[in-house]
Amino acid sequence: MPTMVIDGREVTAPPGANLIEAAKLAGIEIPHFCYHPALKVVASCRMCFVEVTQEVRGKPTTRLTTACNTPAADGMVVRTDTQPVKKAQNDILEFLLINHPVDCPVCDEAGECKLQDYAFAYGTSSSRFAEHRRFRHAKKLGSGIRLYTNRCILCDRCVRFLRDFVGTGELSVTDMGNGNEISVFPGRPIDNVLAGNLPEICPVGALIAEDFLFKARVWNLRPVDSVCPGCSRGCATFLDVKDNEVQRTRARENQAINGYFICDDGRYLYHVIRHETRLEHPAVREGDQLRESNWDHALDVVVSRLAESPERVVILLSPFLTEEEARAGAHLSRVLHGSVPGHVPNALREAPVSFPGGFAIDGDKAPNSAFVQNMAPVPLQDLVVTKDTVILFFNSSLRIGSVSPRDAEILRRAGFVAVIDVLWNDITALADVVLPGRMWAEKSGTFSNSAGMAQSFGAAVLPPPLTRDESDVIMDLTQRITTRISTGGGAIP
Amino acid sequence: MATINVQRPERLTLAERLYLPAILNGLRLTWRHIWGERVTLQYPEEERQFKRVYRGVHRLNKDDKGRVKCVACEMCAASCPAHCITIKATEVEWPERDKIPKIFEIDELKCIFCGYCVEACPEDAIHMTRHYHLIARSREDMIFGLDKLLAIYDETKEQEVLRGVDFGMTHARIPGKEAANPDEVQKLAYPVVGVVTKAETQRAQ
């Protein structure tokens, strides 16, 4: 464990840490563009200059060096605020701004741009460059990523990310000298499921996601800590909210699960919240079609069917439910007939994917499978479902097709099916009562990933007015059923 | 118990007790104003003329091609202390810029007419005119949209109004376009690359 002094503060850094990380431990920020903790160090931007005093051949020597490729060593004395350091930072920024268009007002990165922040903190407000500035047009690189070539400072973070971390290597630096620019090979656009991370990795506004293009200025966004419901990996995310709408998803650092990144499937999953097939009111079957109804009526229909013959009721939980909802569902099942609920396994499974950088995507495309299977061990296919069976299915699935055709066939056999869901899908089509639930962005809860790691998340946006929280519905149902028992209104023993 | 001594007024003089001199004095003032300069305006037939920097109804300027000058950067909305500006941007494929407002709304009822939006605009796209007639039949009508704000520009095109330069800001800086007057560059709040003023060159040396 090397111990050194940074700006007069004694720091003990973990072995192998560089000076940027060591300084961070002491609460000192060393400005940097090209360095990223998940990527290889190239020391190309030269922004992280610090002054290091170290013993060289028995003599203490002071020199300027880049912090990112200097490993922390015992006895180092590091200064980040001396005149030579400030001069170096100032000069580097002047160089980086030579060709930068300074079009911050129309740049989506403004507000979270390192170049903007550092130019403000370490730069000057003028330039001595009198030649013609380079001008390049923006280009589309594929996978919804656009390169505003003008704004690029050639830190090559994106190139290293795709080459070393993702392993696909679509991007490279082409041409020489003043002609240097980031490009794809002709006819070979960016095509991988981690491409959405590029705008986040880019320290300036060069790589921009078309999904977020001109949608909002970042200072108007309110980030909410969330967990991705896209697969059983459970990546930590931020949902950035403005005007009660999720504007984008960003990765939230969690070294135990996702590191600094998330996959595109999870990143763009937020579009489902305002999807046109969103279930927004309760519906009750009349004849062969579902009629719009209100909560009181719909719950009364469900409770009367549940109370008719509680022993024939089957409560089903889906792996899209949170831990709290699964627990409440199990409680309702115990109140009704003293046994555990069943579960409908998620049918959407793909081969798990992993990347050279260590990132992995789980094959199970539901967020809470392990926990729900624990709460409700019996799968639907092992349950006896006849014409007399009454099914109460807490689905709330974010994806169409999460119930397998075989399970759907079993559901179709039941005499009565009430389903809580968030989208109109094949299951709501066969149900007798449909109750609108809420999505992960509209409620708080906990998901346990495939490794058994539980993560809580908060509500980001307000739900559609007639929807209700699943656990709230379960509580309401439990209360209505126990009232029936105490007033003798039902046949519950 | 505390005692407060109150100074009673002295007895009135005879002239004061008569009241007549005071009345005549007042009438003399009235008489003088009847024949003096008239200050009342016969509004709405007559209107008061304000100085150029009067902060009246906003307008959204058009560029030389008759298109909206605004680039939807939301600097005005960010600086607005009354939060009365709503902007939603959209993409266009124009050679010199790709972002324009799809929605630009100013709630003139919320607006406190401080002029910060004019000061903040990096494109000199928003001005305040000398119009002060704000008439509408409902609160919704007082939310001025893009079409209305551009129509106000057409009406007041010839008018000399409050501009960003009155706050020390210079005109727009679109990529590839330089400041018209290099001496104005010093006043810019953000770095200008490619234009060097004489004063800066001397400072650098």
XYZ file of C-alpha atoms in Angstrom:
698
model
C 0.000 0.000 0.000
C 1.943 3.053 -1.204
C 1.659 6.107 1.018
C 2.271 9.563 -0.394
C 1.432 13.211 0.072
C -0.962 14.924 -2.340
C -1.418 18.662 -1.862
C -0.272 18.306 1.734
C -2.668 15.479 2.499
C -1.328 12.031 3.285
C -2.955 9.357 1.126
C -2.654 5.600 1.200
C -3.675 4.243 -2.188
C -4.454 0.645 -3.101
C -1.621 -1.083 -4.991
C -1.714 -0.400 -8.708
C -3.757 2.783 -8.389
C -2.677 5.744 -10.474
C -2.410 9.289 -9.212
C -5.925 10.269 -10.416
C -7.463 7.519 -8.304
C -5.168 8.226 -5.363
C -6.066 11.923 -5.461
C -9.751 11.042 -5.641
C -9.370 9.175 -2.345
C -8.113 12.414 -0.794
C -11.029 14.327 -2.312
C -8.829 16.120 -4.855
C -9.992 16.215 -8.468
C -7.386 15.984 -11.186
C -8.964 17.047 -14.499
C -8.802 14.443 -17.250
C -10.449 13.625 -20.573
C -8.964 10.406 -21.961
C -8.620 8.495 -18.698
C -11.557 6.225 -17.808
C -11.279 3.689 -14.976
C -12.744 0.916 -17.133
C -10.450 1.525 -20.115
C -6.761 1.208 -20.878
C -4.592 4.224 -20.098
C -3.140 6.078 -23.080
C -2.312 9.510 -21.612
C -3.221 11.216 -24.861
C -5.188 14.269 -23.737
C -2.408 15.581 -21.418
C -4.970 17.306 -19.203
C -4.021 15.485 -15.985
C -0.602 17.087 -15.497
C 0.611 17.160 -11.895
C 3.914 18.028 -10.296
C 5.609 15.010 -8.737
C 8.628 15.174 -6.434
C 10.389 11.854 -6.144
C 13.814 10.572 -5.416
C 15.692 9.817 -8.634
C 19.220 8.408 -8.228
C 19.309 9.555 -4.625
C 18.305 13.128 -5.494
C 14.803 14.566 -5.010
C 13.609 15.560 -8.472
C 10.507 17.565 -9.341
C 8.872 17.157 -12.730
C 5.571 17.597 -14.517
C 3.920 14.318 -15.401
C 0.549 12.964 -16.443
C -1.276 11.561 -13.412
C -3.155 8.845 -15.302
C -0.085 6.807 -16.279
C 1.917 7.440 -13.110
C 1.374 4.678 -10.578
C 1.140 5.798 -6.982
C 4.451 5.065 -5.251
C 5.764 5.317 -1.714
C 7.223 8.647 -0.713
C 5.838 10.647 -3.662
C 4.993 14.285 -3.072
C 2.321 15.394 -5.547
C 1.157 18.961 -6.108
C -1.876 19.706 -8.272
C -2.068 23.452 -7.783
C 1.353 24.884 -8.591
C 1.969 27.503 -11.254
C 3.536 25.077 -13.802
C 0.547 22.734 -13.420
C -1.920 25.563 -13.931
C 0.040 26.797 -16.938
C 0.038 23.296 -18.451
C -3.717 22.858 -17.920
C -4.402 26.262 -19.397
C -2.237 25.579 -22.459
C -3.747 22.141 -23.061
C -7.240 23.641 -22.965
C -6.216 26.346 -25.405
C -5.001 23.634 -27.777
C -8.140 21.528 -27.375
C -10.315 24.562 -28.057
C -8.493 25.485 -31.284
C -10.918 23.546 -33.467
C -13.762 23.160 -31.016
C -16.792 25.084 -32.285
C -17.921 26.188 -28.770
C -21.516 25.601 -29.877
C -22.557 24.811 -26.297
C -25.998 26.429 -26.714
C -27.064 23.771 -29.225
C -24.966 20.907 -27.850
C -26.788 18.244 -25.851
C -23.700 17.604 -23.728
C -23.661 21.156 -22.328
C -24.118 20.982 -18.589
C -22.362 17.626 -18.200
C -19.458 18.356 -20.553
C -15.965 17.942 -19.176
C -14.540 20.365 -21.724
C -17.066 23.001 -20.687
C -16.435 22.460 -16.982
C -12.655 22.437 -17.326
C -12.578 25.436 -19.686
C -14.528 27.278 -17.016
C -12.386 26.038 -14.131
C -8.897 25.852 -15.638
C -8.989 27.752 -18.939
C -9.061 31.341 -20.076
C -11.796 33.028 -22.043
C -9.702 33.903 -25.070
C -7.729 32.170 -27.772
C -4.684 33.305 -29.701
C -5.420 31.057 -32.664
C -5.761 33.242 -35.765
C -5.905 30.593 -38.523
C -8.989 29.085 -40.071
C -10.686 26.589 -37.841
C -11.307 23.083 -39.129
C -14.912 22.397 -40.020
C -16.408 18.920 -40.293
C -19.978 17.818 -40.746
C -21.760 15.538 -38.302
C -22.093 11.907 -39.356
C -24.228 8.956 -38.376
C -22.220 6.017 -37.096
C -25.024 3.478 -36.664
C -26.852 2.086 -33.612
C -28.416 5.517 -33.066
C -25.070 7.204 -32.446
C -24.113 10.436 -34.162
C -20.639 11.952 -34.305
C -20.424 15.738 -34.249
C -16.906 15.619 -35.619
C -16.287 19.310 -34.951
C -16.617 18.878 -31.218
C -14.305 15.868 -30.934
C -11.095 16.336 -28.929
C -9.683 12.944 -30.034
C -9.322 11.463 -26.567
C -10.100 8.094 -28.234
C -12.119 6.812 -25.275
C -14.773 5.535 -27.706
C -12.184 3.710 -29.813
C -10.715 1.979 -26.764
C -14.167 1.142 -25.402
C -15.255 -0.617 -28.578
C -11.884 -2.272 -29.185
C -10.955 -3.420 -25.669
C -14.150 -3.489 -23.646
C -16.796 -4.528 -26.181
C -14.378 -6.341 -28.484
C -16.027 -5.278 -31.742
C -13.753 -2.361 -32.604
C -15.900 -0.554 -35.157
C -14.349 2.844 -34.490
C -10.855 3.993 -35.249
C -8.905 7.208 -35.659
C -8.347 7.855 -39.331
C -6.152 10.300 -41.262
C -3.147 12.090 -39.878
C -2.263 15.319 -38.132
C -4.856 17.995 -38.577
C -7.020 15.515 -40.514
C -7.382 13.172 -37.509
C -10.943 12.095 -36.902
C -12.999 9.241 -35.476
C -14.575 7.090 -38.193
C -16.123 3.749 -38.905
C -14.921 1.598 -41.763
C -16.959 2.102 -44.963
C -20.071 -0.085 -44.808
C -19.290 -1.240 -41.269
C -21.444 0.869 -38.905
C -21.377 0.499 -35.127
C -23.363 -2.632 -34.388
C -23.263 -3.877 -30.827
C -25.543 -3.850 -27.797
C -23.287 -1.569 -25.742
C -23.202 1.255 -28.315
C -25.559 3.368 -26.192
C -22.742 3.845 -23.686
C -20.660 5.827 -26.196
C -22.365 9.205 -25.569
C -21.813 8.672 -21.845
C -18.159 7.769 -22.315
C -17.510 10.738 -24.608
C -16.233 13.558 -22.362
C -17.474 16.192 -24.839
C -20.539 16.444 -27.067
C -19.027 14.633 -30.031
C -20.893 11.354 -29.647
C -24.587 12.025 -29.218
C -27.439 9.540 -28.893
C -30.158 10.169 -31.463
C -32.625 8.915 -28.859
C -31.875 11.938 -26.672
C -31.044 14.419 -29.444
C -32.481 17.881 -28.649
C -34.913 16.347 -26.148
C -33.934 18.338 -23.075
C -31.141 20.419 -21.609
C -29.428 18.333 -18.956
C -29.752 20.889 -16.179
C -33.510 20.493 -16.371
C -33.297 16.738 -15.778
C -33.902 15.145 -12.388
C -31.970 11.885 -12.036
C -33.707 9.136 -10.073
C -31.835 6.059 -8.830
C -33.379 3.044 -10.486
C -32.702 -0.578 -11.370
C -33.005 -1.892 -14.908
C -35.889 -4.378 -15.242
C -34.598 -5.632 -18.602
C -32.963 -8.848 -17.395
C -31.962 -10.739 -14.251
C -28.622 -8.931 -14.170
C -30.254 -5.907 -12.503
C -27.975 -3.098 -13.673
C -28.060 0.097 -11.625
C -29.432 2.988 -13.656
C -30.441 6.606 -13.472
C -33.779 7.584 -14.955
C -33.501 11.232 -16.012
C -36.902 12.862 -15.636
C -38.366 16.092 -16.965
C -42.039 17.091 -17.265
C -43.104 13.812 -15.608
C -41.523 11.833 -18.407
C -38.414 9.723 -18.461
C -36.161 11.419 -21.019
C -33.307 8.906 -20.991
C -31.639 6.127 -19.010
C -28.042 6.350 -17.872
C -25.788 3.793 -16.243
C -25.215 4.188 -12.511
C -21.911 2.940 -11.206
C -22.176 -0.376 -9.360
C -18.915 -2.310 -9.386
C -20.588 -5.468 -8.068
C -22.952 -5.731 -11.035
C -22.602 -3.512 -14.062
C -19.521 -1.376 -13.524
C -20.054 1.874 -15.422
C -22.215 0.620 -18.291
C -25.626 -0.740 -19.277
C -26.790 -2.455 -22.452
C -28.948 -0.822 -25.129
C -31.903 -3.118 -24.427
C -32.148 -1.740 -20.894
C -31.231 1.787 -21.947
C -34.124 2.152 -24.375
C -36.614 0.079 -22.342
C -38.022 3.284 -20.810
C -40.041 3.874 -24.013
C -42.436 1.168 -22.766
C -43.656 3.532 -20.010
C -45.536 5.724 -22.469
C -46.224 2.966 -24.995
C -49.474 3.137 -26.943
C -50.508 -0.325 -25.679
C -50.316 0.891 -22.077
C -53.160 -0.389 -19.908
C -54.796 2.669 -18.373
C -58.157 1.613 -16.918
C -59.731 -1.510 -15.374
C -61.810 -3.701 -17.709
C -64.385 -6.413 -17.063
C -65.495 -9.025 -19.591
C -69.084 -8.752 -20.759
C -69.931 -11.449 -23.257
C -66.968 -11.809 -25.546
C -65.388 -8.405 -25.074
C -63.693 -6.421 -22.332
C -65.582 -3.303 -21.263
C -63.963 -0.321 -19.556
C -64.880 -0.351 -15.886
C -63.938 1.235 -12.556
C -61.819 -0.175 -9.756
C -64.653 -0.724 -7.303
C -66.702 -2.776 -9.736
C -63.733 -4.731 -11.067
C -62.485 -5.599 -7.569
C -66.012 -6.607 -6.505
C -66.218 -9.023 -9.437
C -62.820 -10.481 -8.517
C -63.606 -10.780 -4.790
C -66.985 -12.438 -5.372
C -65.333 -15.044 -7.617
C -62.489 -15.571 -5.142
C -64.911 -15.972 -2.224
C -67.163 -18.444 -4.034
C -64.733 -21.304 -3.697
C -61.434 -20.210 -2.141
C -59.957 -23.710 -2.322
C -60.130 -23.573 -6.103
C -58.342 -20.205 -6.335
C -54.856 -20.171 -7.836
C -52.701 -17.102 -7.237
C -49.974 -16.655 -9.822
C -46.979 -14.368 -9.601
C -44.794 -13.252 -12.476
C -41.029 -12.604 -12.286
C -41.696 -8.954 -13.182
C -43.067 -8.250 -9.697
C -40.952 -6.587 -7.032
C -39.999 -8.412 -3.849
C -42.592 -6.477 -1.849
C -45.375 -7.402 -4.271
C -44.360 -11.059 -4.340
C -44.451 -11.153 -0.545
C -47.876 -9.500 -0.486
C -49.129 -11.981 -3.112
C -47.902 -14.887 -1.013
C -49.674 -13.405 1.990
C -52.942 -13.149 0.035
C -52.606 -16.788 -0.974
C -52.135 -17.802 2.678
C -55.196 -15.796 3.733
C -57.303 -17.433 1.029
C -56.452 -21.092 1.350
C -53.352 -21.441 3.420
C -50.979 -22.456 0.625
C -48.228 -20.833 -1.394
C -48.930 -19.157 -4.757
C -47.685 -20.485 -8.064
C -45.512 -18.637 -10.567
C -45.523 -18.231 -14.304
C -41.922 -18.587 -15.474
C -40.598 -16.007 -17.892
C -40.564 -17.429 -21.404
C -38.255 -14.787 -22.863
C -34.846 -16.320 -22.609
C -31.778 -15.689 -24.698
C -28.242 -16.934 -24.523
C -26.346 -14.900 -21.904
C -23.795 -12.504 -23.380
C -20.529 -11.403 -21.843
C -17.903 -8.972 -23.069
C -14.097 -8.901 -22.792
C -14.330 -5.909 -20.419
C -16.319 -7.955 -17.892
C -19.827 -6.717 -18.621
C -22.504 -9.421 -18.835
C -26.135 -9.600 -19.930
C -28.326 -12.248 -18.332
C -30.335 -14.625 -20.503
C -33.466 -14.366 -18.365
C -35.289 -11.240 -19.573
C -37.223 -10.683 -16.324
C -35.822 -8.752 -13.341
C -36.890 -10.791 -10.316
C -37.117 -14.479 -11.323
C -35.023 -15.906 -8.493
C -36.982 -14.197 -5.727
C -40.426 -14.927 -7.174
C -39.535 -18.596 -7.644
C -38.488 -18.636 -4.027
C -41.791 -17.103 -2.854
C -43.927 -19.179 -5.242
C -42.056 -22.404 -5.947
C -44.639 -24.206 -8.100
C -44.649 -23.320 -11.813
C -48.001 -22.966 -13.543
C -47.550 -26.155 -15.571
C -47.435 -28.237 -12.366
C -50.704 -26.821 -11.054
C -54.097 -28.404 -11.612
C -56.188 -25.994 -13.673
C -59.713 -27.015 -14.590
C -62.909 -25.356 -15.741
C -63.705 -24.495 -12.106
C -60.376 -22.882 -11.307
C -60.320 -19.184 -10.480
C -56.992 -17.582 -11.362
C -55.628 -14.333 -10.026
C -52.518 -13.557 -12.059
C -50.166 -10.724 -11.079
C -48.381 -10.311 -14.385
C -47.231 -6.675 -14.849
C -44.902 -7.833 -17.584
C -42.992 -5.163 -19.500
C -42.526 -7.459 -22.475
C -44.971 -9.096 -24.844
C -44.489 -12.844 -24.943
C -43.161 -13.283 -21.420
C -45.848 -15.955 -20.835
C -45.163 -19.022 -22.973
C -47.921 -20.226 -25.363
C -48.193 -23.407 -23.287
C -48.823 -21.424 -20.075
C -51.292 -19.205 -21.914
C -53.140 -22.363 -22.993
C -53.353 -23.490 -19.362
C -54.722 -20.069 -18.379
C -57.304 -20.330 -21.139
C -58.585 -23.578 -19.530
C -59.470 -21.821 -16.258
C -63.052 -20.799 -15.517
C -62.146 -17.258 -14.480
C -58.932 -15.282 -14.940
C -58.259 -11.909 -13.327
C -54.984 -10.327 -14.368
C -53.049 -7.300 -13.183
C -50.976 -6.033 -16.051
C -49.343 -2.932 -17.471
C -49.727 -3.492 -21.224
C -52.518 -4.856 -23.408
C -51.116 -8.233 -24.450
C -52.091 -11.838 -25.177
C -52.839 -12.478 -21.479
C -55.168 -9.488 -21.011
C -56.956 -10.669 -24.156
C -57.976 -13.955 -22.473
C -58.716 -12.462 -19.036
C -62.161 -11.870 -17.523
C -61.040 -8.953 -15.400
C -58.087 -6.728 -16.277
C -56.617 -4.429 -13.635
C -54.048 -1.754 -14.615
C -50.817 -1.884 -12.618
C -47.715 0.261 -12.557
C -44.285 -0.023 -14.094
C -40.973 0.020 -12.248
C -40.454 3.720 -12.983
C -43.741 4.600 -11.302
C -43.326 2.784 -7.997
C -40.652 1.941 -5.486
C -39.553 -1.576 -4.763
C -36.734 -4.088 -4.774
C -35.427 -6.486 -7.420
C -33.126 -9.404 -6.648
C -30.850 -10.299 -9.519
C -29.755 -13.789 -10.572
C -26.827 -13.612 -8.142
C -29.249 -12.920 -5.272
C -28.232 -9.280 -4.928
C -31.180 -7.103 -3.853
C -31.386 -3.509 -5.065
C -34.055 -0.967 -4.233
C -35.320 1.687 -6.574
C -37.573 4.726 -6.277
C -40.444 6.089 -8.305
C -39.360 8.451 -11.072
C -42.581 9.584 -12.724
C -46.248 9.827 -11.821
C -48.297 6.892 -13.132
C -51.379 7.200 -15.383
C -54.217 8.319 -13.081
C -56.331 5.142 -13.035
C -53.517 2.686 -12.440
C -52.747 1.281 -9.012
C -49.668 -0.080 -7.350
C -49.720 -3.916 -7.389
C -49.051 -4.253 -3.650
C -51.823 -1.719 -3.016
C -54.229 -3.862 -5.068
C -53.181 -6.994 -3.184
C -53.753 -5.229 0.156
C -57.150 -4.029 -1.021
C -58.132 -7.529 -2.171
C -56.918 -9.073 1.099
C -58.944 -6.546 3.069
C -62.095 -7.063 0.998
C -61.821 -10.846 1.369
C -61.258 -10.743 5.145
C -64.245 -8.379 5.476
C -66.358 -10.947 3.633
C -65.190 -13.643 6.007
C -65.967 -11.588 9.127
C -69.404 -10.514 7.852
C -70.237 -14.015 6.643
C -70.781 -12.740 3.141
C -68.778 -15.459 1.440
C -68.238 -19.174 1.579
C -64.777 -18.960 3.101
C -64.514 -21.621 5.849
C -46.708 54.078 34.589
C -44.762 55.796 31.829
C -45.567 59.359 30.959
C -45.558 60.643 27.389
C -45.374 64.367 26.800
C -47.237 65.403 23.653
C -46.478 68.718 21.959
C -49.783 70.403 21.275
C -49.945 72.535 18.085
C -49.819 76.264 18.574
C -52.977 78.203 18.167
C -53.970 78.960 14.558
C -53.413 82.457 13.258
C -56.304 84.574 12.064
C -55.469 83.867 8.351
C -55.484 80.185 9.003
C -58.725 80.361 10.872
C -60.356 82.148 7.935
C -59.408 79.263 5.511
C -59.897 81.628 2.572
C -56.201 82.307 1.761
C -55.559 78.555 1.574
C -58.515 78.008 -0.732
C -57.410 80.850 -3.008
C -53.903 79.466 -3.041
C -55.242 76.092 -4.204
C -57.391 77.678 -6.884
C -54.362 79.574 -8.198
C -52.586 76.234 -8.796
C -55.622 74.805 -10.609
C -55.884 77.968 -12.722
C -52.206 77.758 -13.692
C -52.542 74.112 -14.842
C -55.639 74.861 -16.953
C -53.515 77.066 -19.188
C -50.250 75.177 -18.797
C -48.864 72.210 -20.729
C -51.251 69.253 -21.143
C -49.969 65.943 -19.727
C -53.075 63.745 -20.143
C -53.043 61.534 -23.238
C -56.262 60.686 -25.041
C -55.577 56.925 -24.910
C -56.256 54.933 -27.091
C -56.317 57.598 -29.801
C -53.017 58.922 -28.522
C -50.189 56.721 -27.287
C -47.174 57.446 -25.194
C -43.847 57.126 -26.982
C -41.249 55.227 -24.980
C -37.481 55.129 -25.204
C -35.811 52.449 -27.340
C -34.869 50.343 -24.312
C -38.448 50.039 -23.061
C -39.172 46.450 -22.087
C -42.499 45.579 -23.663
C -43.883 42.491 -25.402
C -41.261 40.035 -26.692
C -40.628 39.189 -30.286
C -38.766 36.308 -31.879
C -36.504 37.503 -34.644
C -36.141 36.019 -38.087
C -32.895 35.524 -39.964
C -32.207 36.937 -43.426
C -34.037 33.968 -44.977
C -37.177 34.668 -42.977
C -36.729 31.647 -40.733
C -36.821 31.667 -36.954
C -33.461 32.790 -35.608
C -33.830 30.903 -32.341
C -31.764 27.713 -31.930
C -33.740 26.421 -28.929
C -30.755 26.495 -26.570
C -33.020 27.356 -23.624
C -30.619 29.983 -22.257
C -33.568 32.383 -21.949
C -35.603 29.774 -20.087
C -32.629 29.079 -17.821
C -32.184 32.760 -16.974
C -35.897 33.521 -16.620
C -36.662 34.273 -12.952
C -40.408 33.827 -13.511
C -40.078 30.463 -15.328
C -42.446 31.666 -18.029
C -40.604 30.307 -21.086
C -41.266 26.793 -22.384
C -39.202 25.453 -25.271
C -39.228 22.132 -27.092
C -36.605 21.675 -29.765
C -36.714 19.797 -33.017
C -34.213 18.832 -35.676
C -33.964 20.462 -39.098
C -31.557 19.836 -41.935
C -30.362 23.327 -42.699
C -26.748 23.722 -43.722
C -25.842 26.183 -40.973
C -27.803 24.775 -38.050
C -29.846 21.738 -37.105
C -31.813 22.756 -34.008
C -34.845 25.040 -33.966
C -37.774 25.389 -31.565
C -40.849 23.276 -32.247
C -42.622 24.939 -29.335
C -41.632 28.335 -27.964
C -44.063 29.728 -25.456
C -43.885 32.792 -23.247
C -46.548 33.139 -20.616
C -46.936 36.908 -20.742
C -48.944 36.830 -17.517
C -46.140 35.178 -15.602
C -43.480 37.346 -17.250
C -42.055 40.134 -15.116
C -40.470 41.914 -18.131
C -36.992 41.938 -16.658
C -35.235 41.481 -20.000
C -32.954 38.674 -18.824
C -34.029 36.537 -21.795
C -32.805 39.231 -24.183
C -29.550 39.431 -22.292
C -29.045 35.656 -22.197
C -29.740 34.952 -25.870
C -26.524 33.973 -27.671
C -28.193 34.303 -31.071
C -29.869 37.683 -30.515
C -33.090 35.906 -31.405
C -35.313 37.443 -28.748
C -35.928 41.168 -28.368
C -38.351 43.220 -26.345
C -40.454 45.666 -28.297
C -42.045 48.923 -27.228
C -45.517 47.373 -27.459
C -47.342 47.358 -24.180
C -50.824 46.392 -25.318
C -51.358 42.984 -23.783
C -54.948 42.145 -24.426
C -56.536 38.719 -24.489
C -59.824 37.102 -23.619
C -58.384 34.231 -21.587
C -55.287 33.178 -19.696
C -54.506 30.636 -22.418
C -54.450 33.400 -25.011
C -51.810 35.178 -22.972
C -49.394 32.312 -23.616
C -47.718 33.569 -26.758
C -46.549 30.824 -29.091
C -44.014 30.682 -31.877
C -46.377 32.029 -34.571
C -47.492 34.983 -32.476
C -44.000 35.943 -31.385
C -42.803 35.777 -34.997
C -45.808 37.855 -36.098
C -44.823 40.521 -33.579
C -41.411 40.589 -35.255
C -43.031 41.220 -38.645
C -45.023 44.076 -37.133
C -42.113 45.694 -35.338
C -39.348 44.906 -37.828
C -38.619 48.602 -38.393
C -38.724 49.484 -34.714
C -35.535 50.153 -32.794
C -35.930 47.944 -29.739
C -34.126 46.488 -26.756
C -31.423 44.134 -28.019
C -28.844 41.861 -26.481
C -26.112 44.395 -27.277
C -27.724 46.799 -24.823
C -26.545 44.396 -22.123
C -23.048 44.208 -23.546
C -23.689 41.058 -25.595
C -22.773 40.897 -29.263
C -24.617 39.094 -31.994
C -24.867 35.414 -32.802
C -21.878 33.207 -33.293
C -22.793 30.384 -35.607
C -20.000 27.880 -36.449
C -18.057 29.187 -39.416
C -19.269 32.738 -38.958
C -17.128 35.335 -37.266
C -18.091 38.318 -35.191
C -18.824 41.283 -37.441
C -16.964 43.789 -35.382
C -13.828 42.387 -33.719
C -13.878 45.166 -31.133
C -17.148 43.789 -29.861
C -15.574 40.427 -29.151
C -14.180 41.567 -25.836
C -17.679 41.897 -24.522
C -18.505 38.253 -25.246
C -19.123 36.124 -22.213
C -17.651 32.968 -23.718
C -14.441 32.250 -25.588
C -14.291 33.111 -29.238
C -11.993 30.968 -31.255
C -10.601 32.394 -34.473
C -10.975 36.096 -33.828
C -8.276 38.014 -31.997
C -8.655 41.587 -30.987
C -5.797 44.040 -30.991
C -5.989 44.388 -27.246
C -5.729 40.641 -26.759
C -2.706 40.368 -29.003
C -0.966 43.060 -26.984
C -1.859 41.313 -23.766
C -0.501 38.038 -25.068
C 2.799 39.696 -25.971
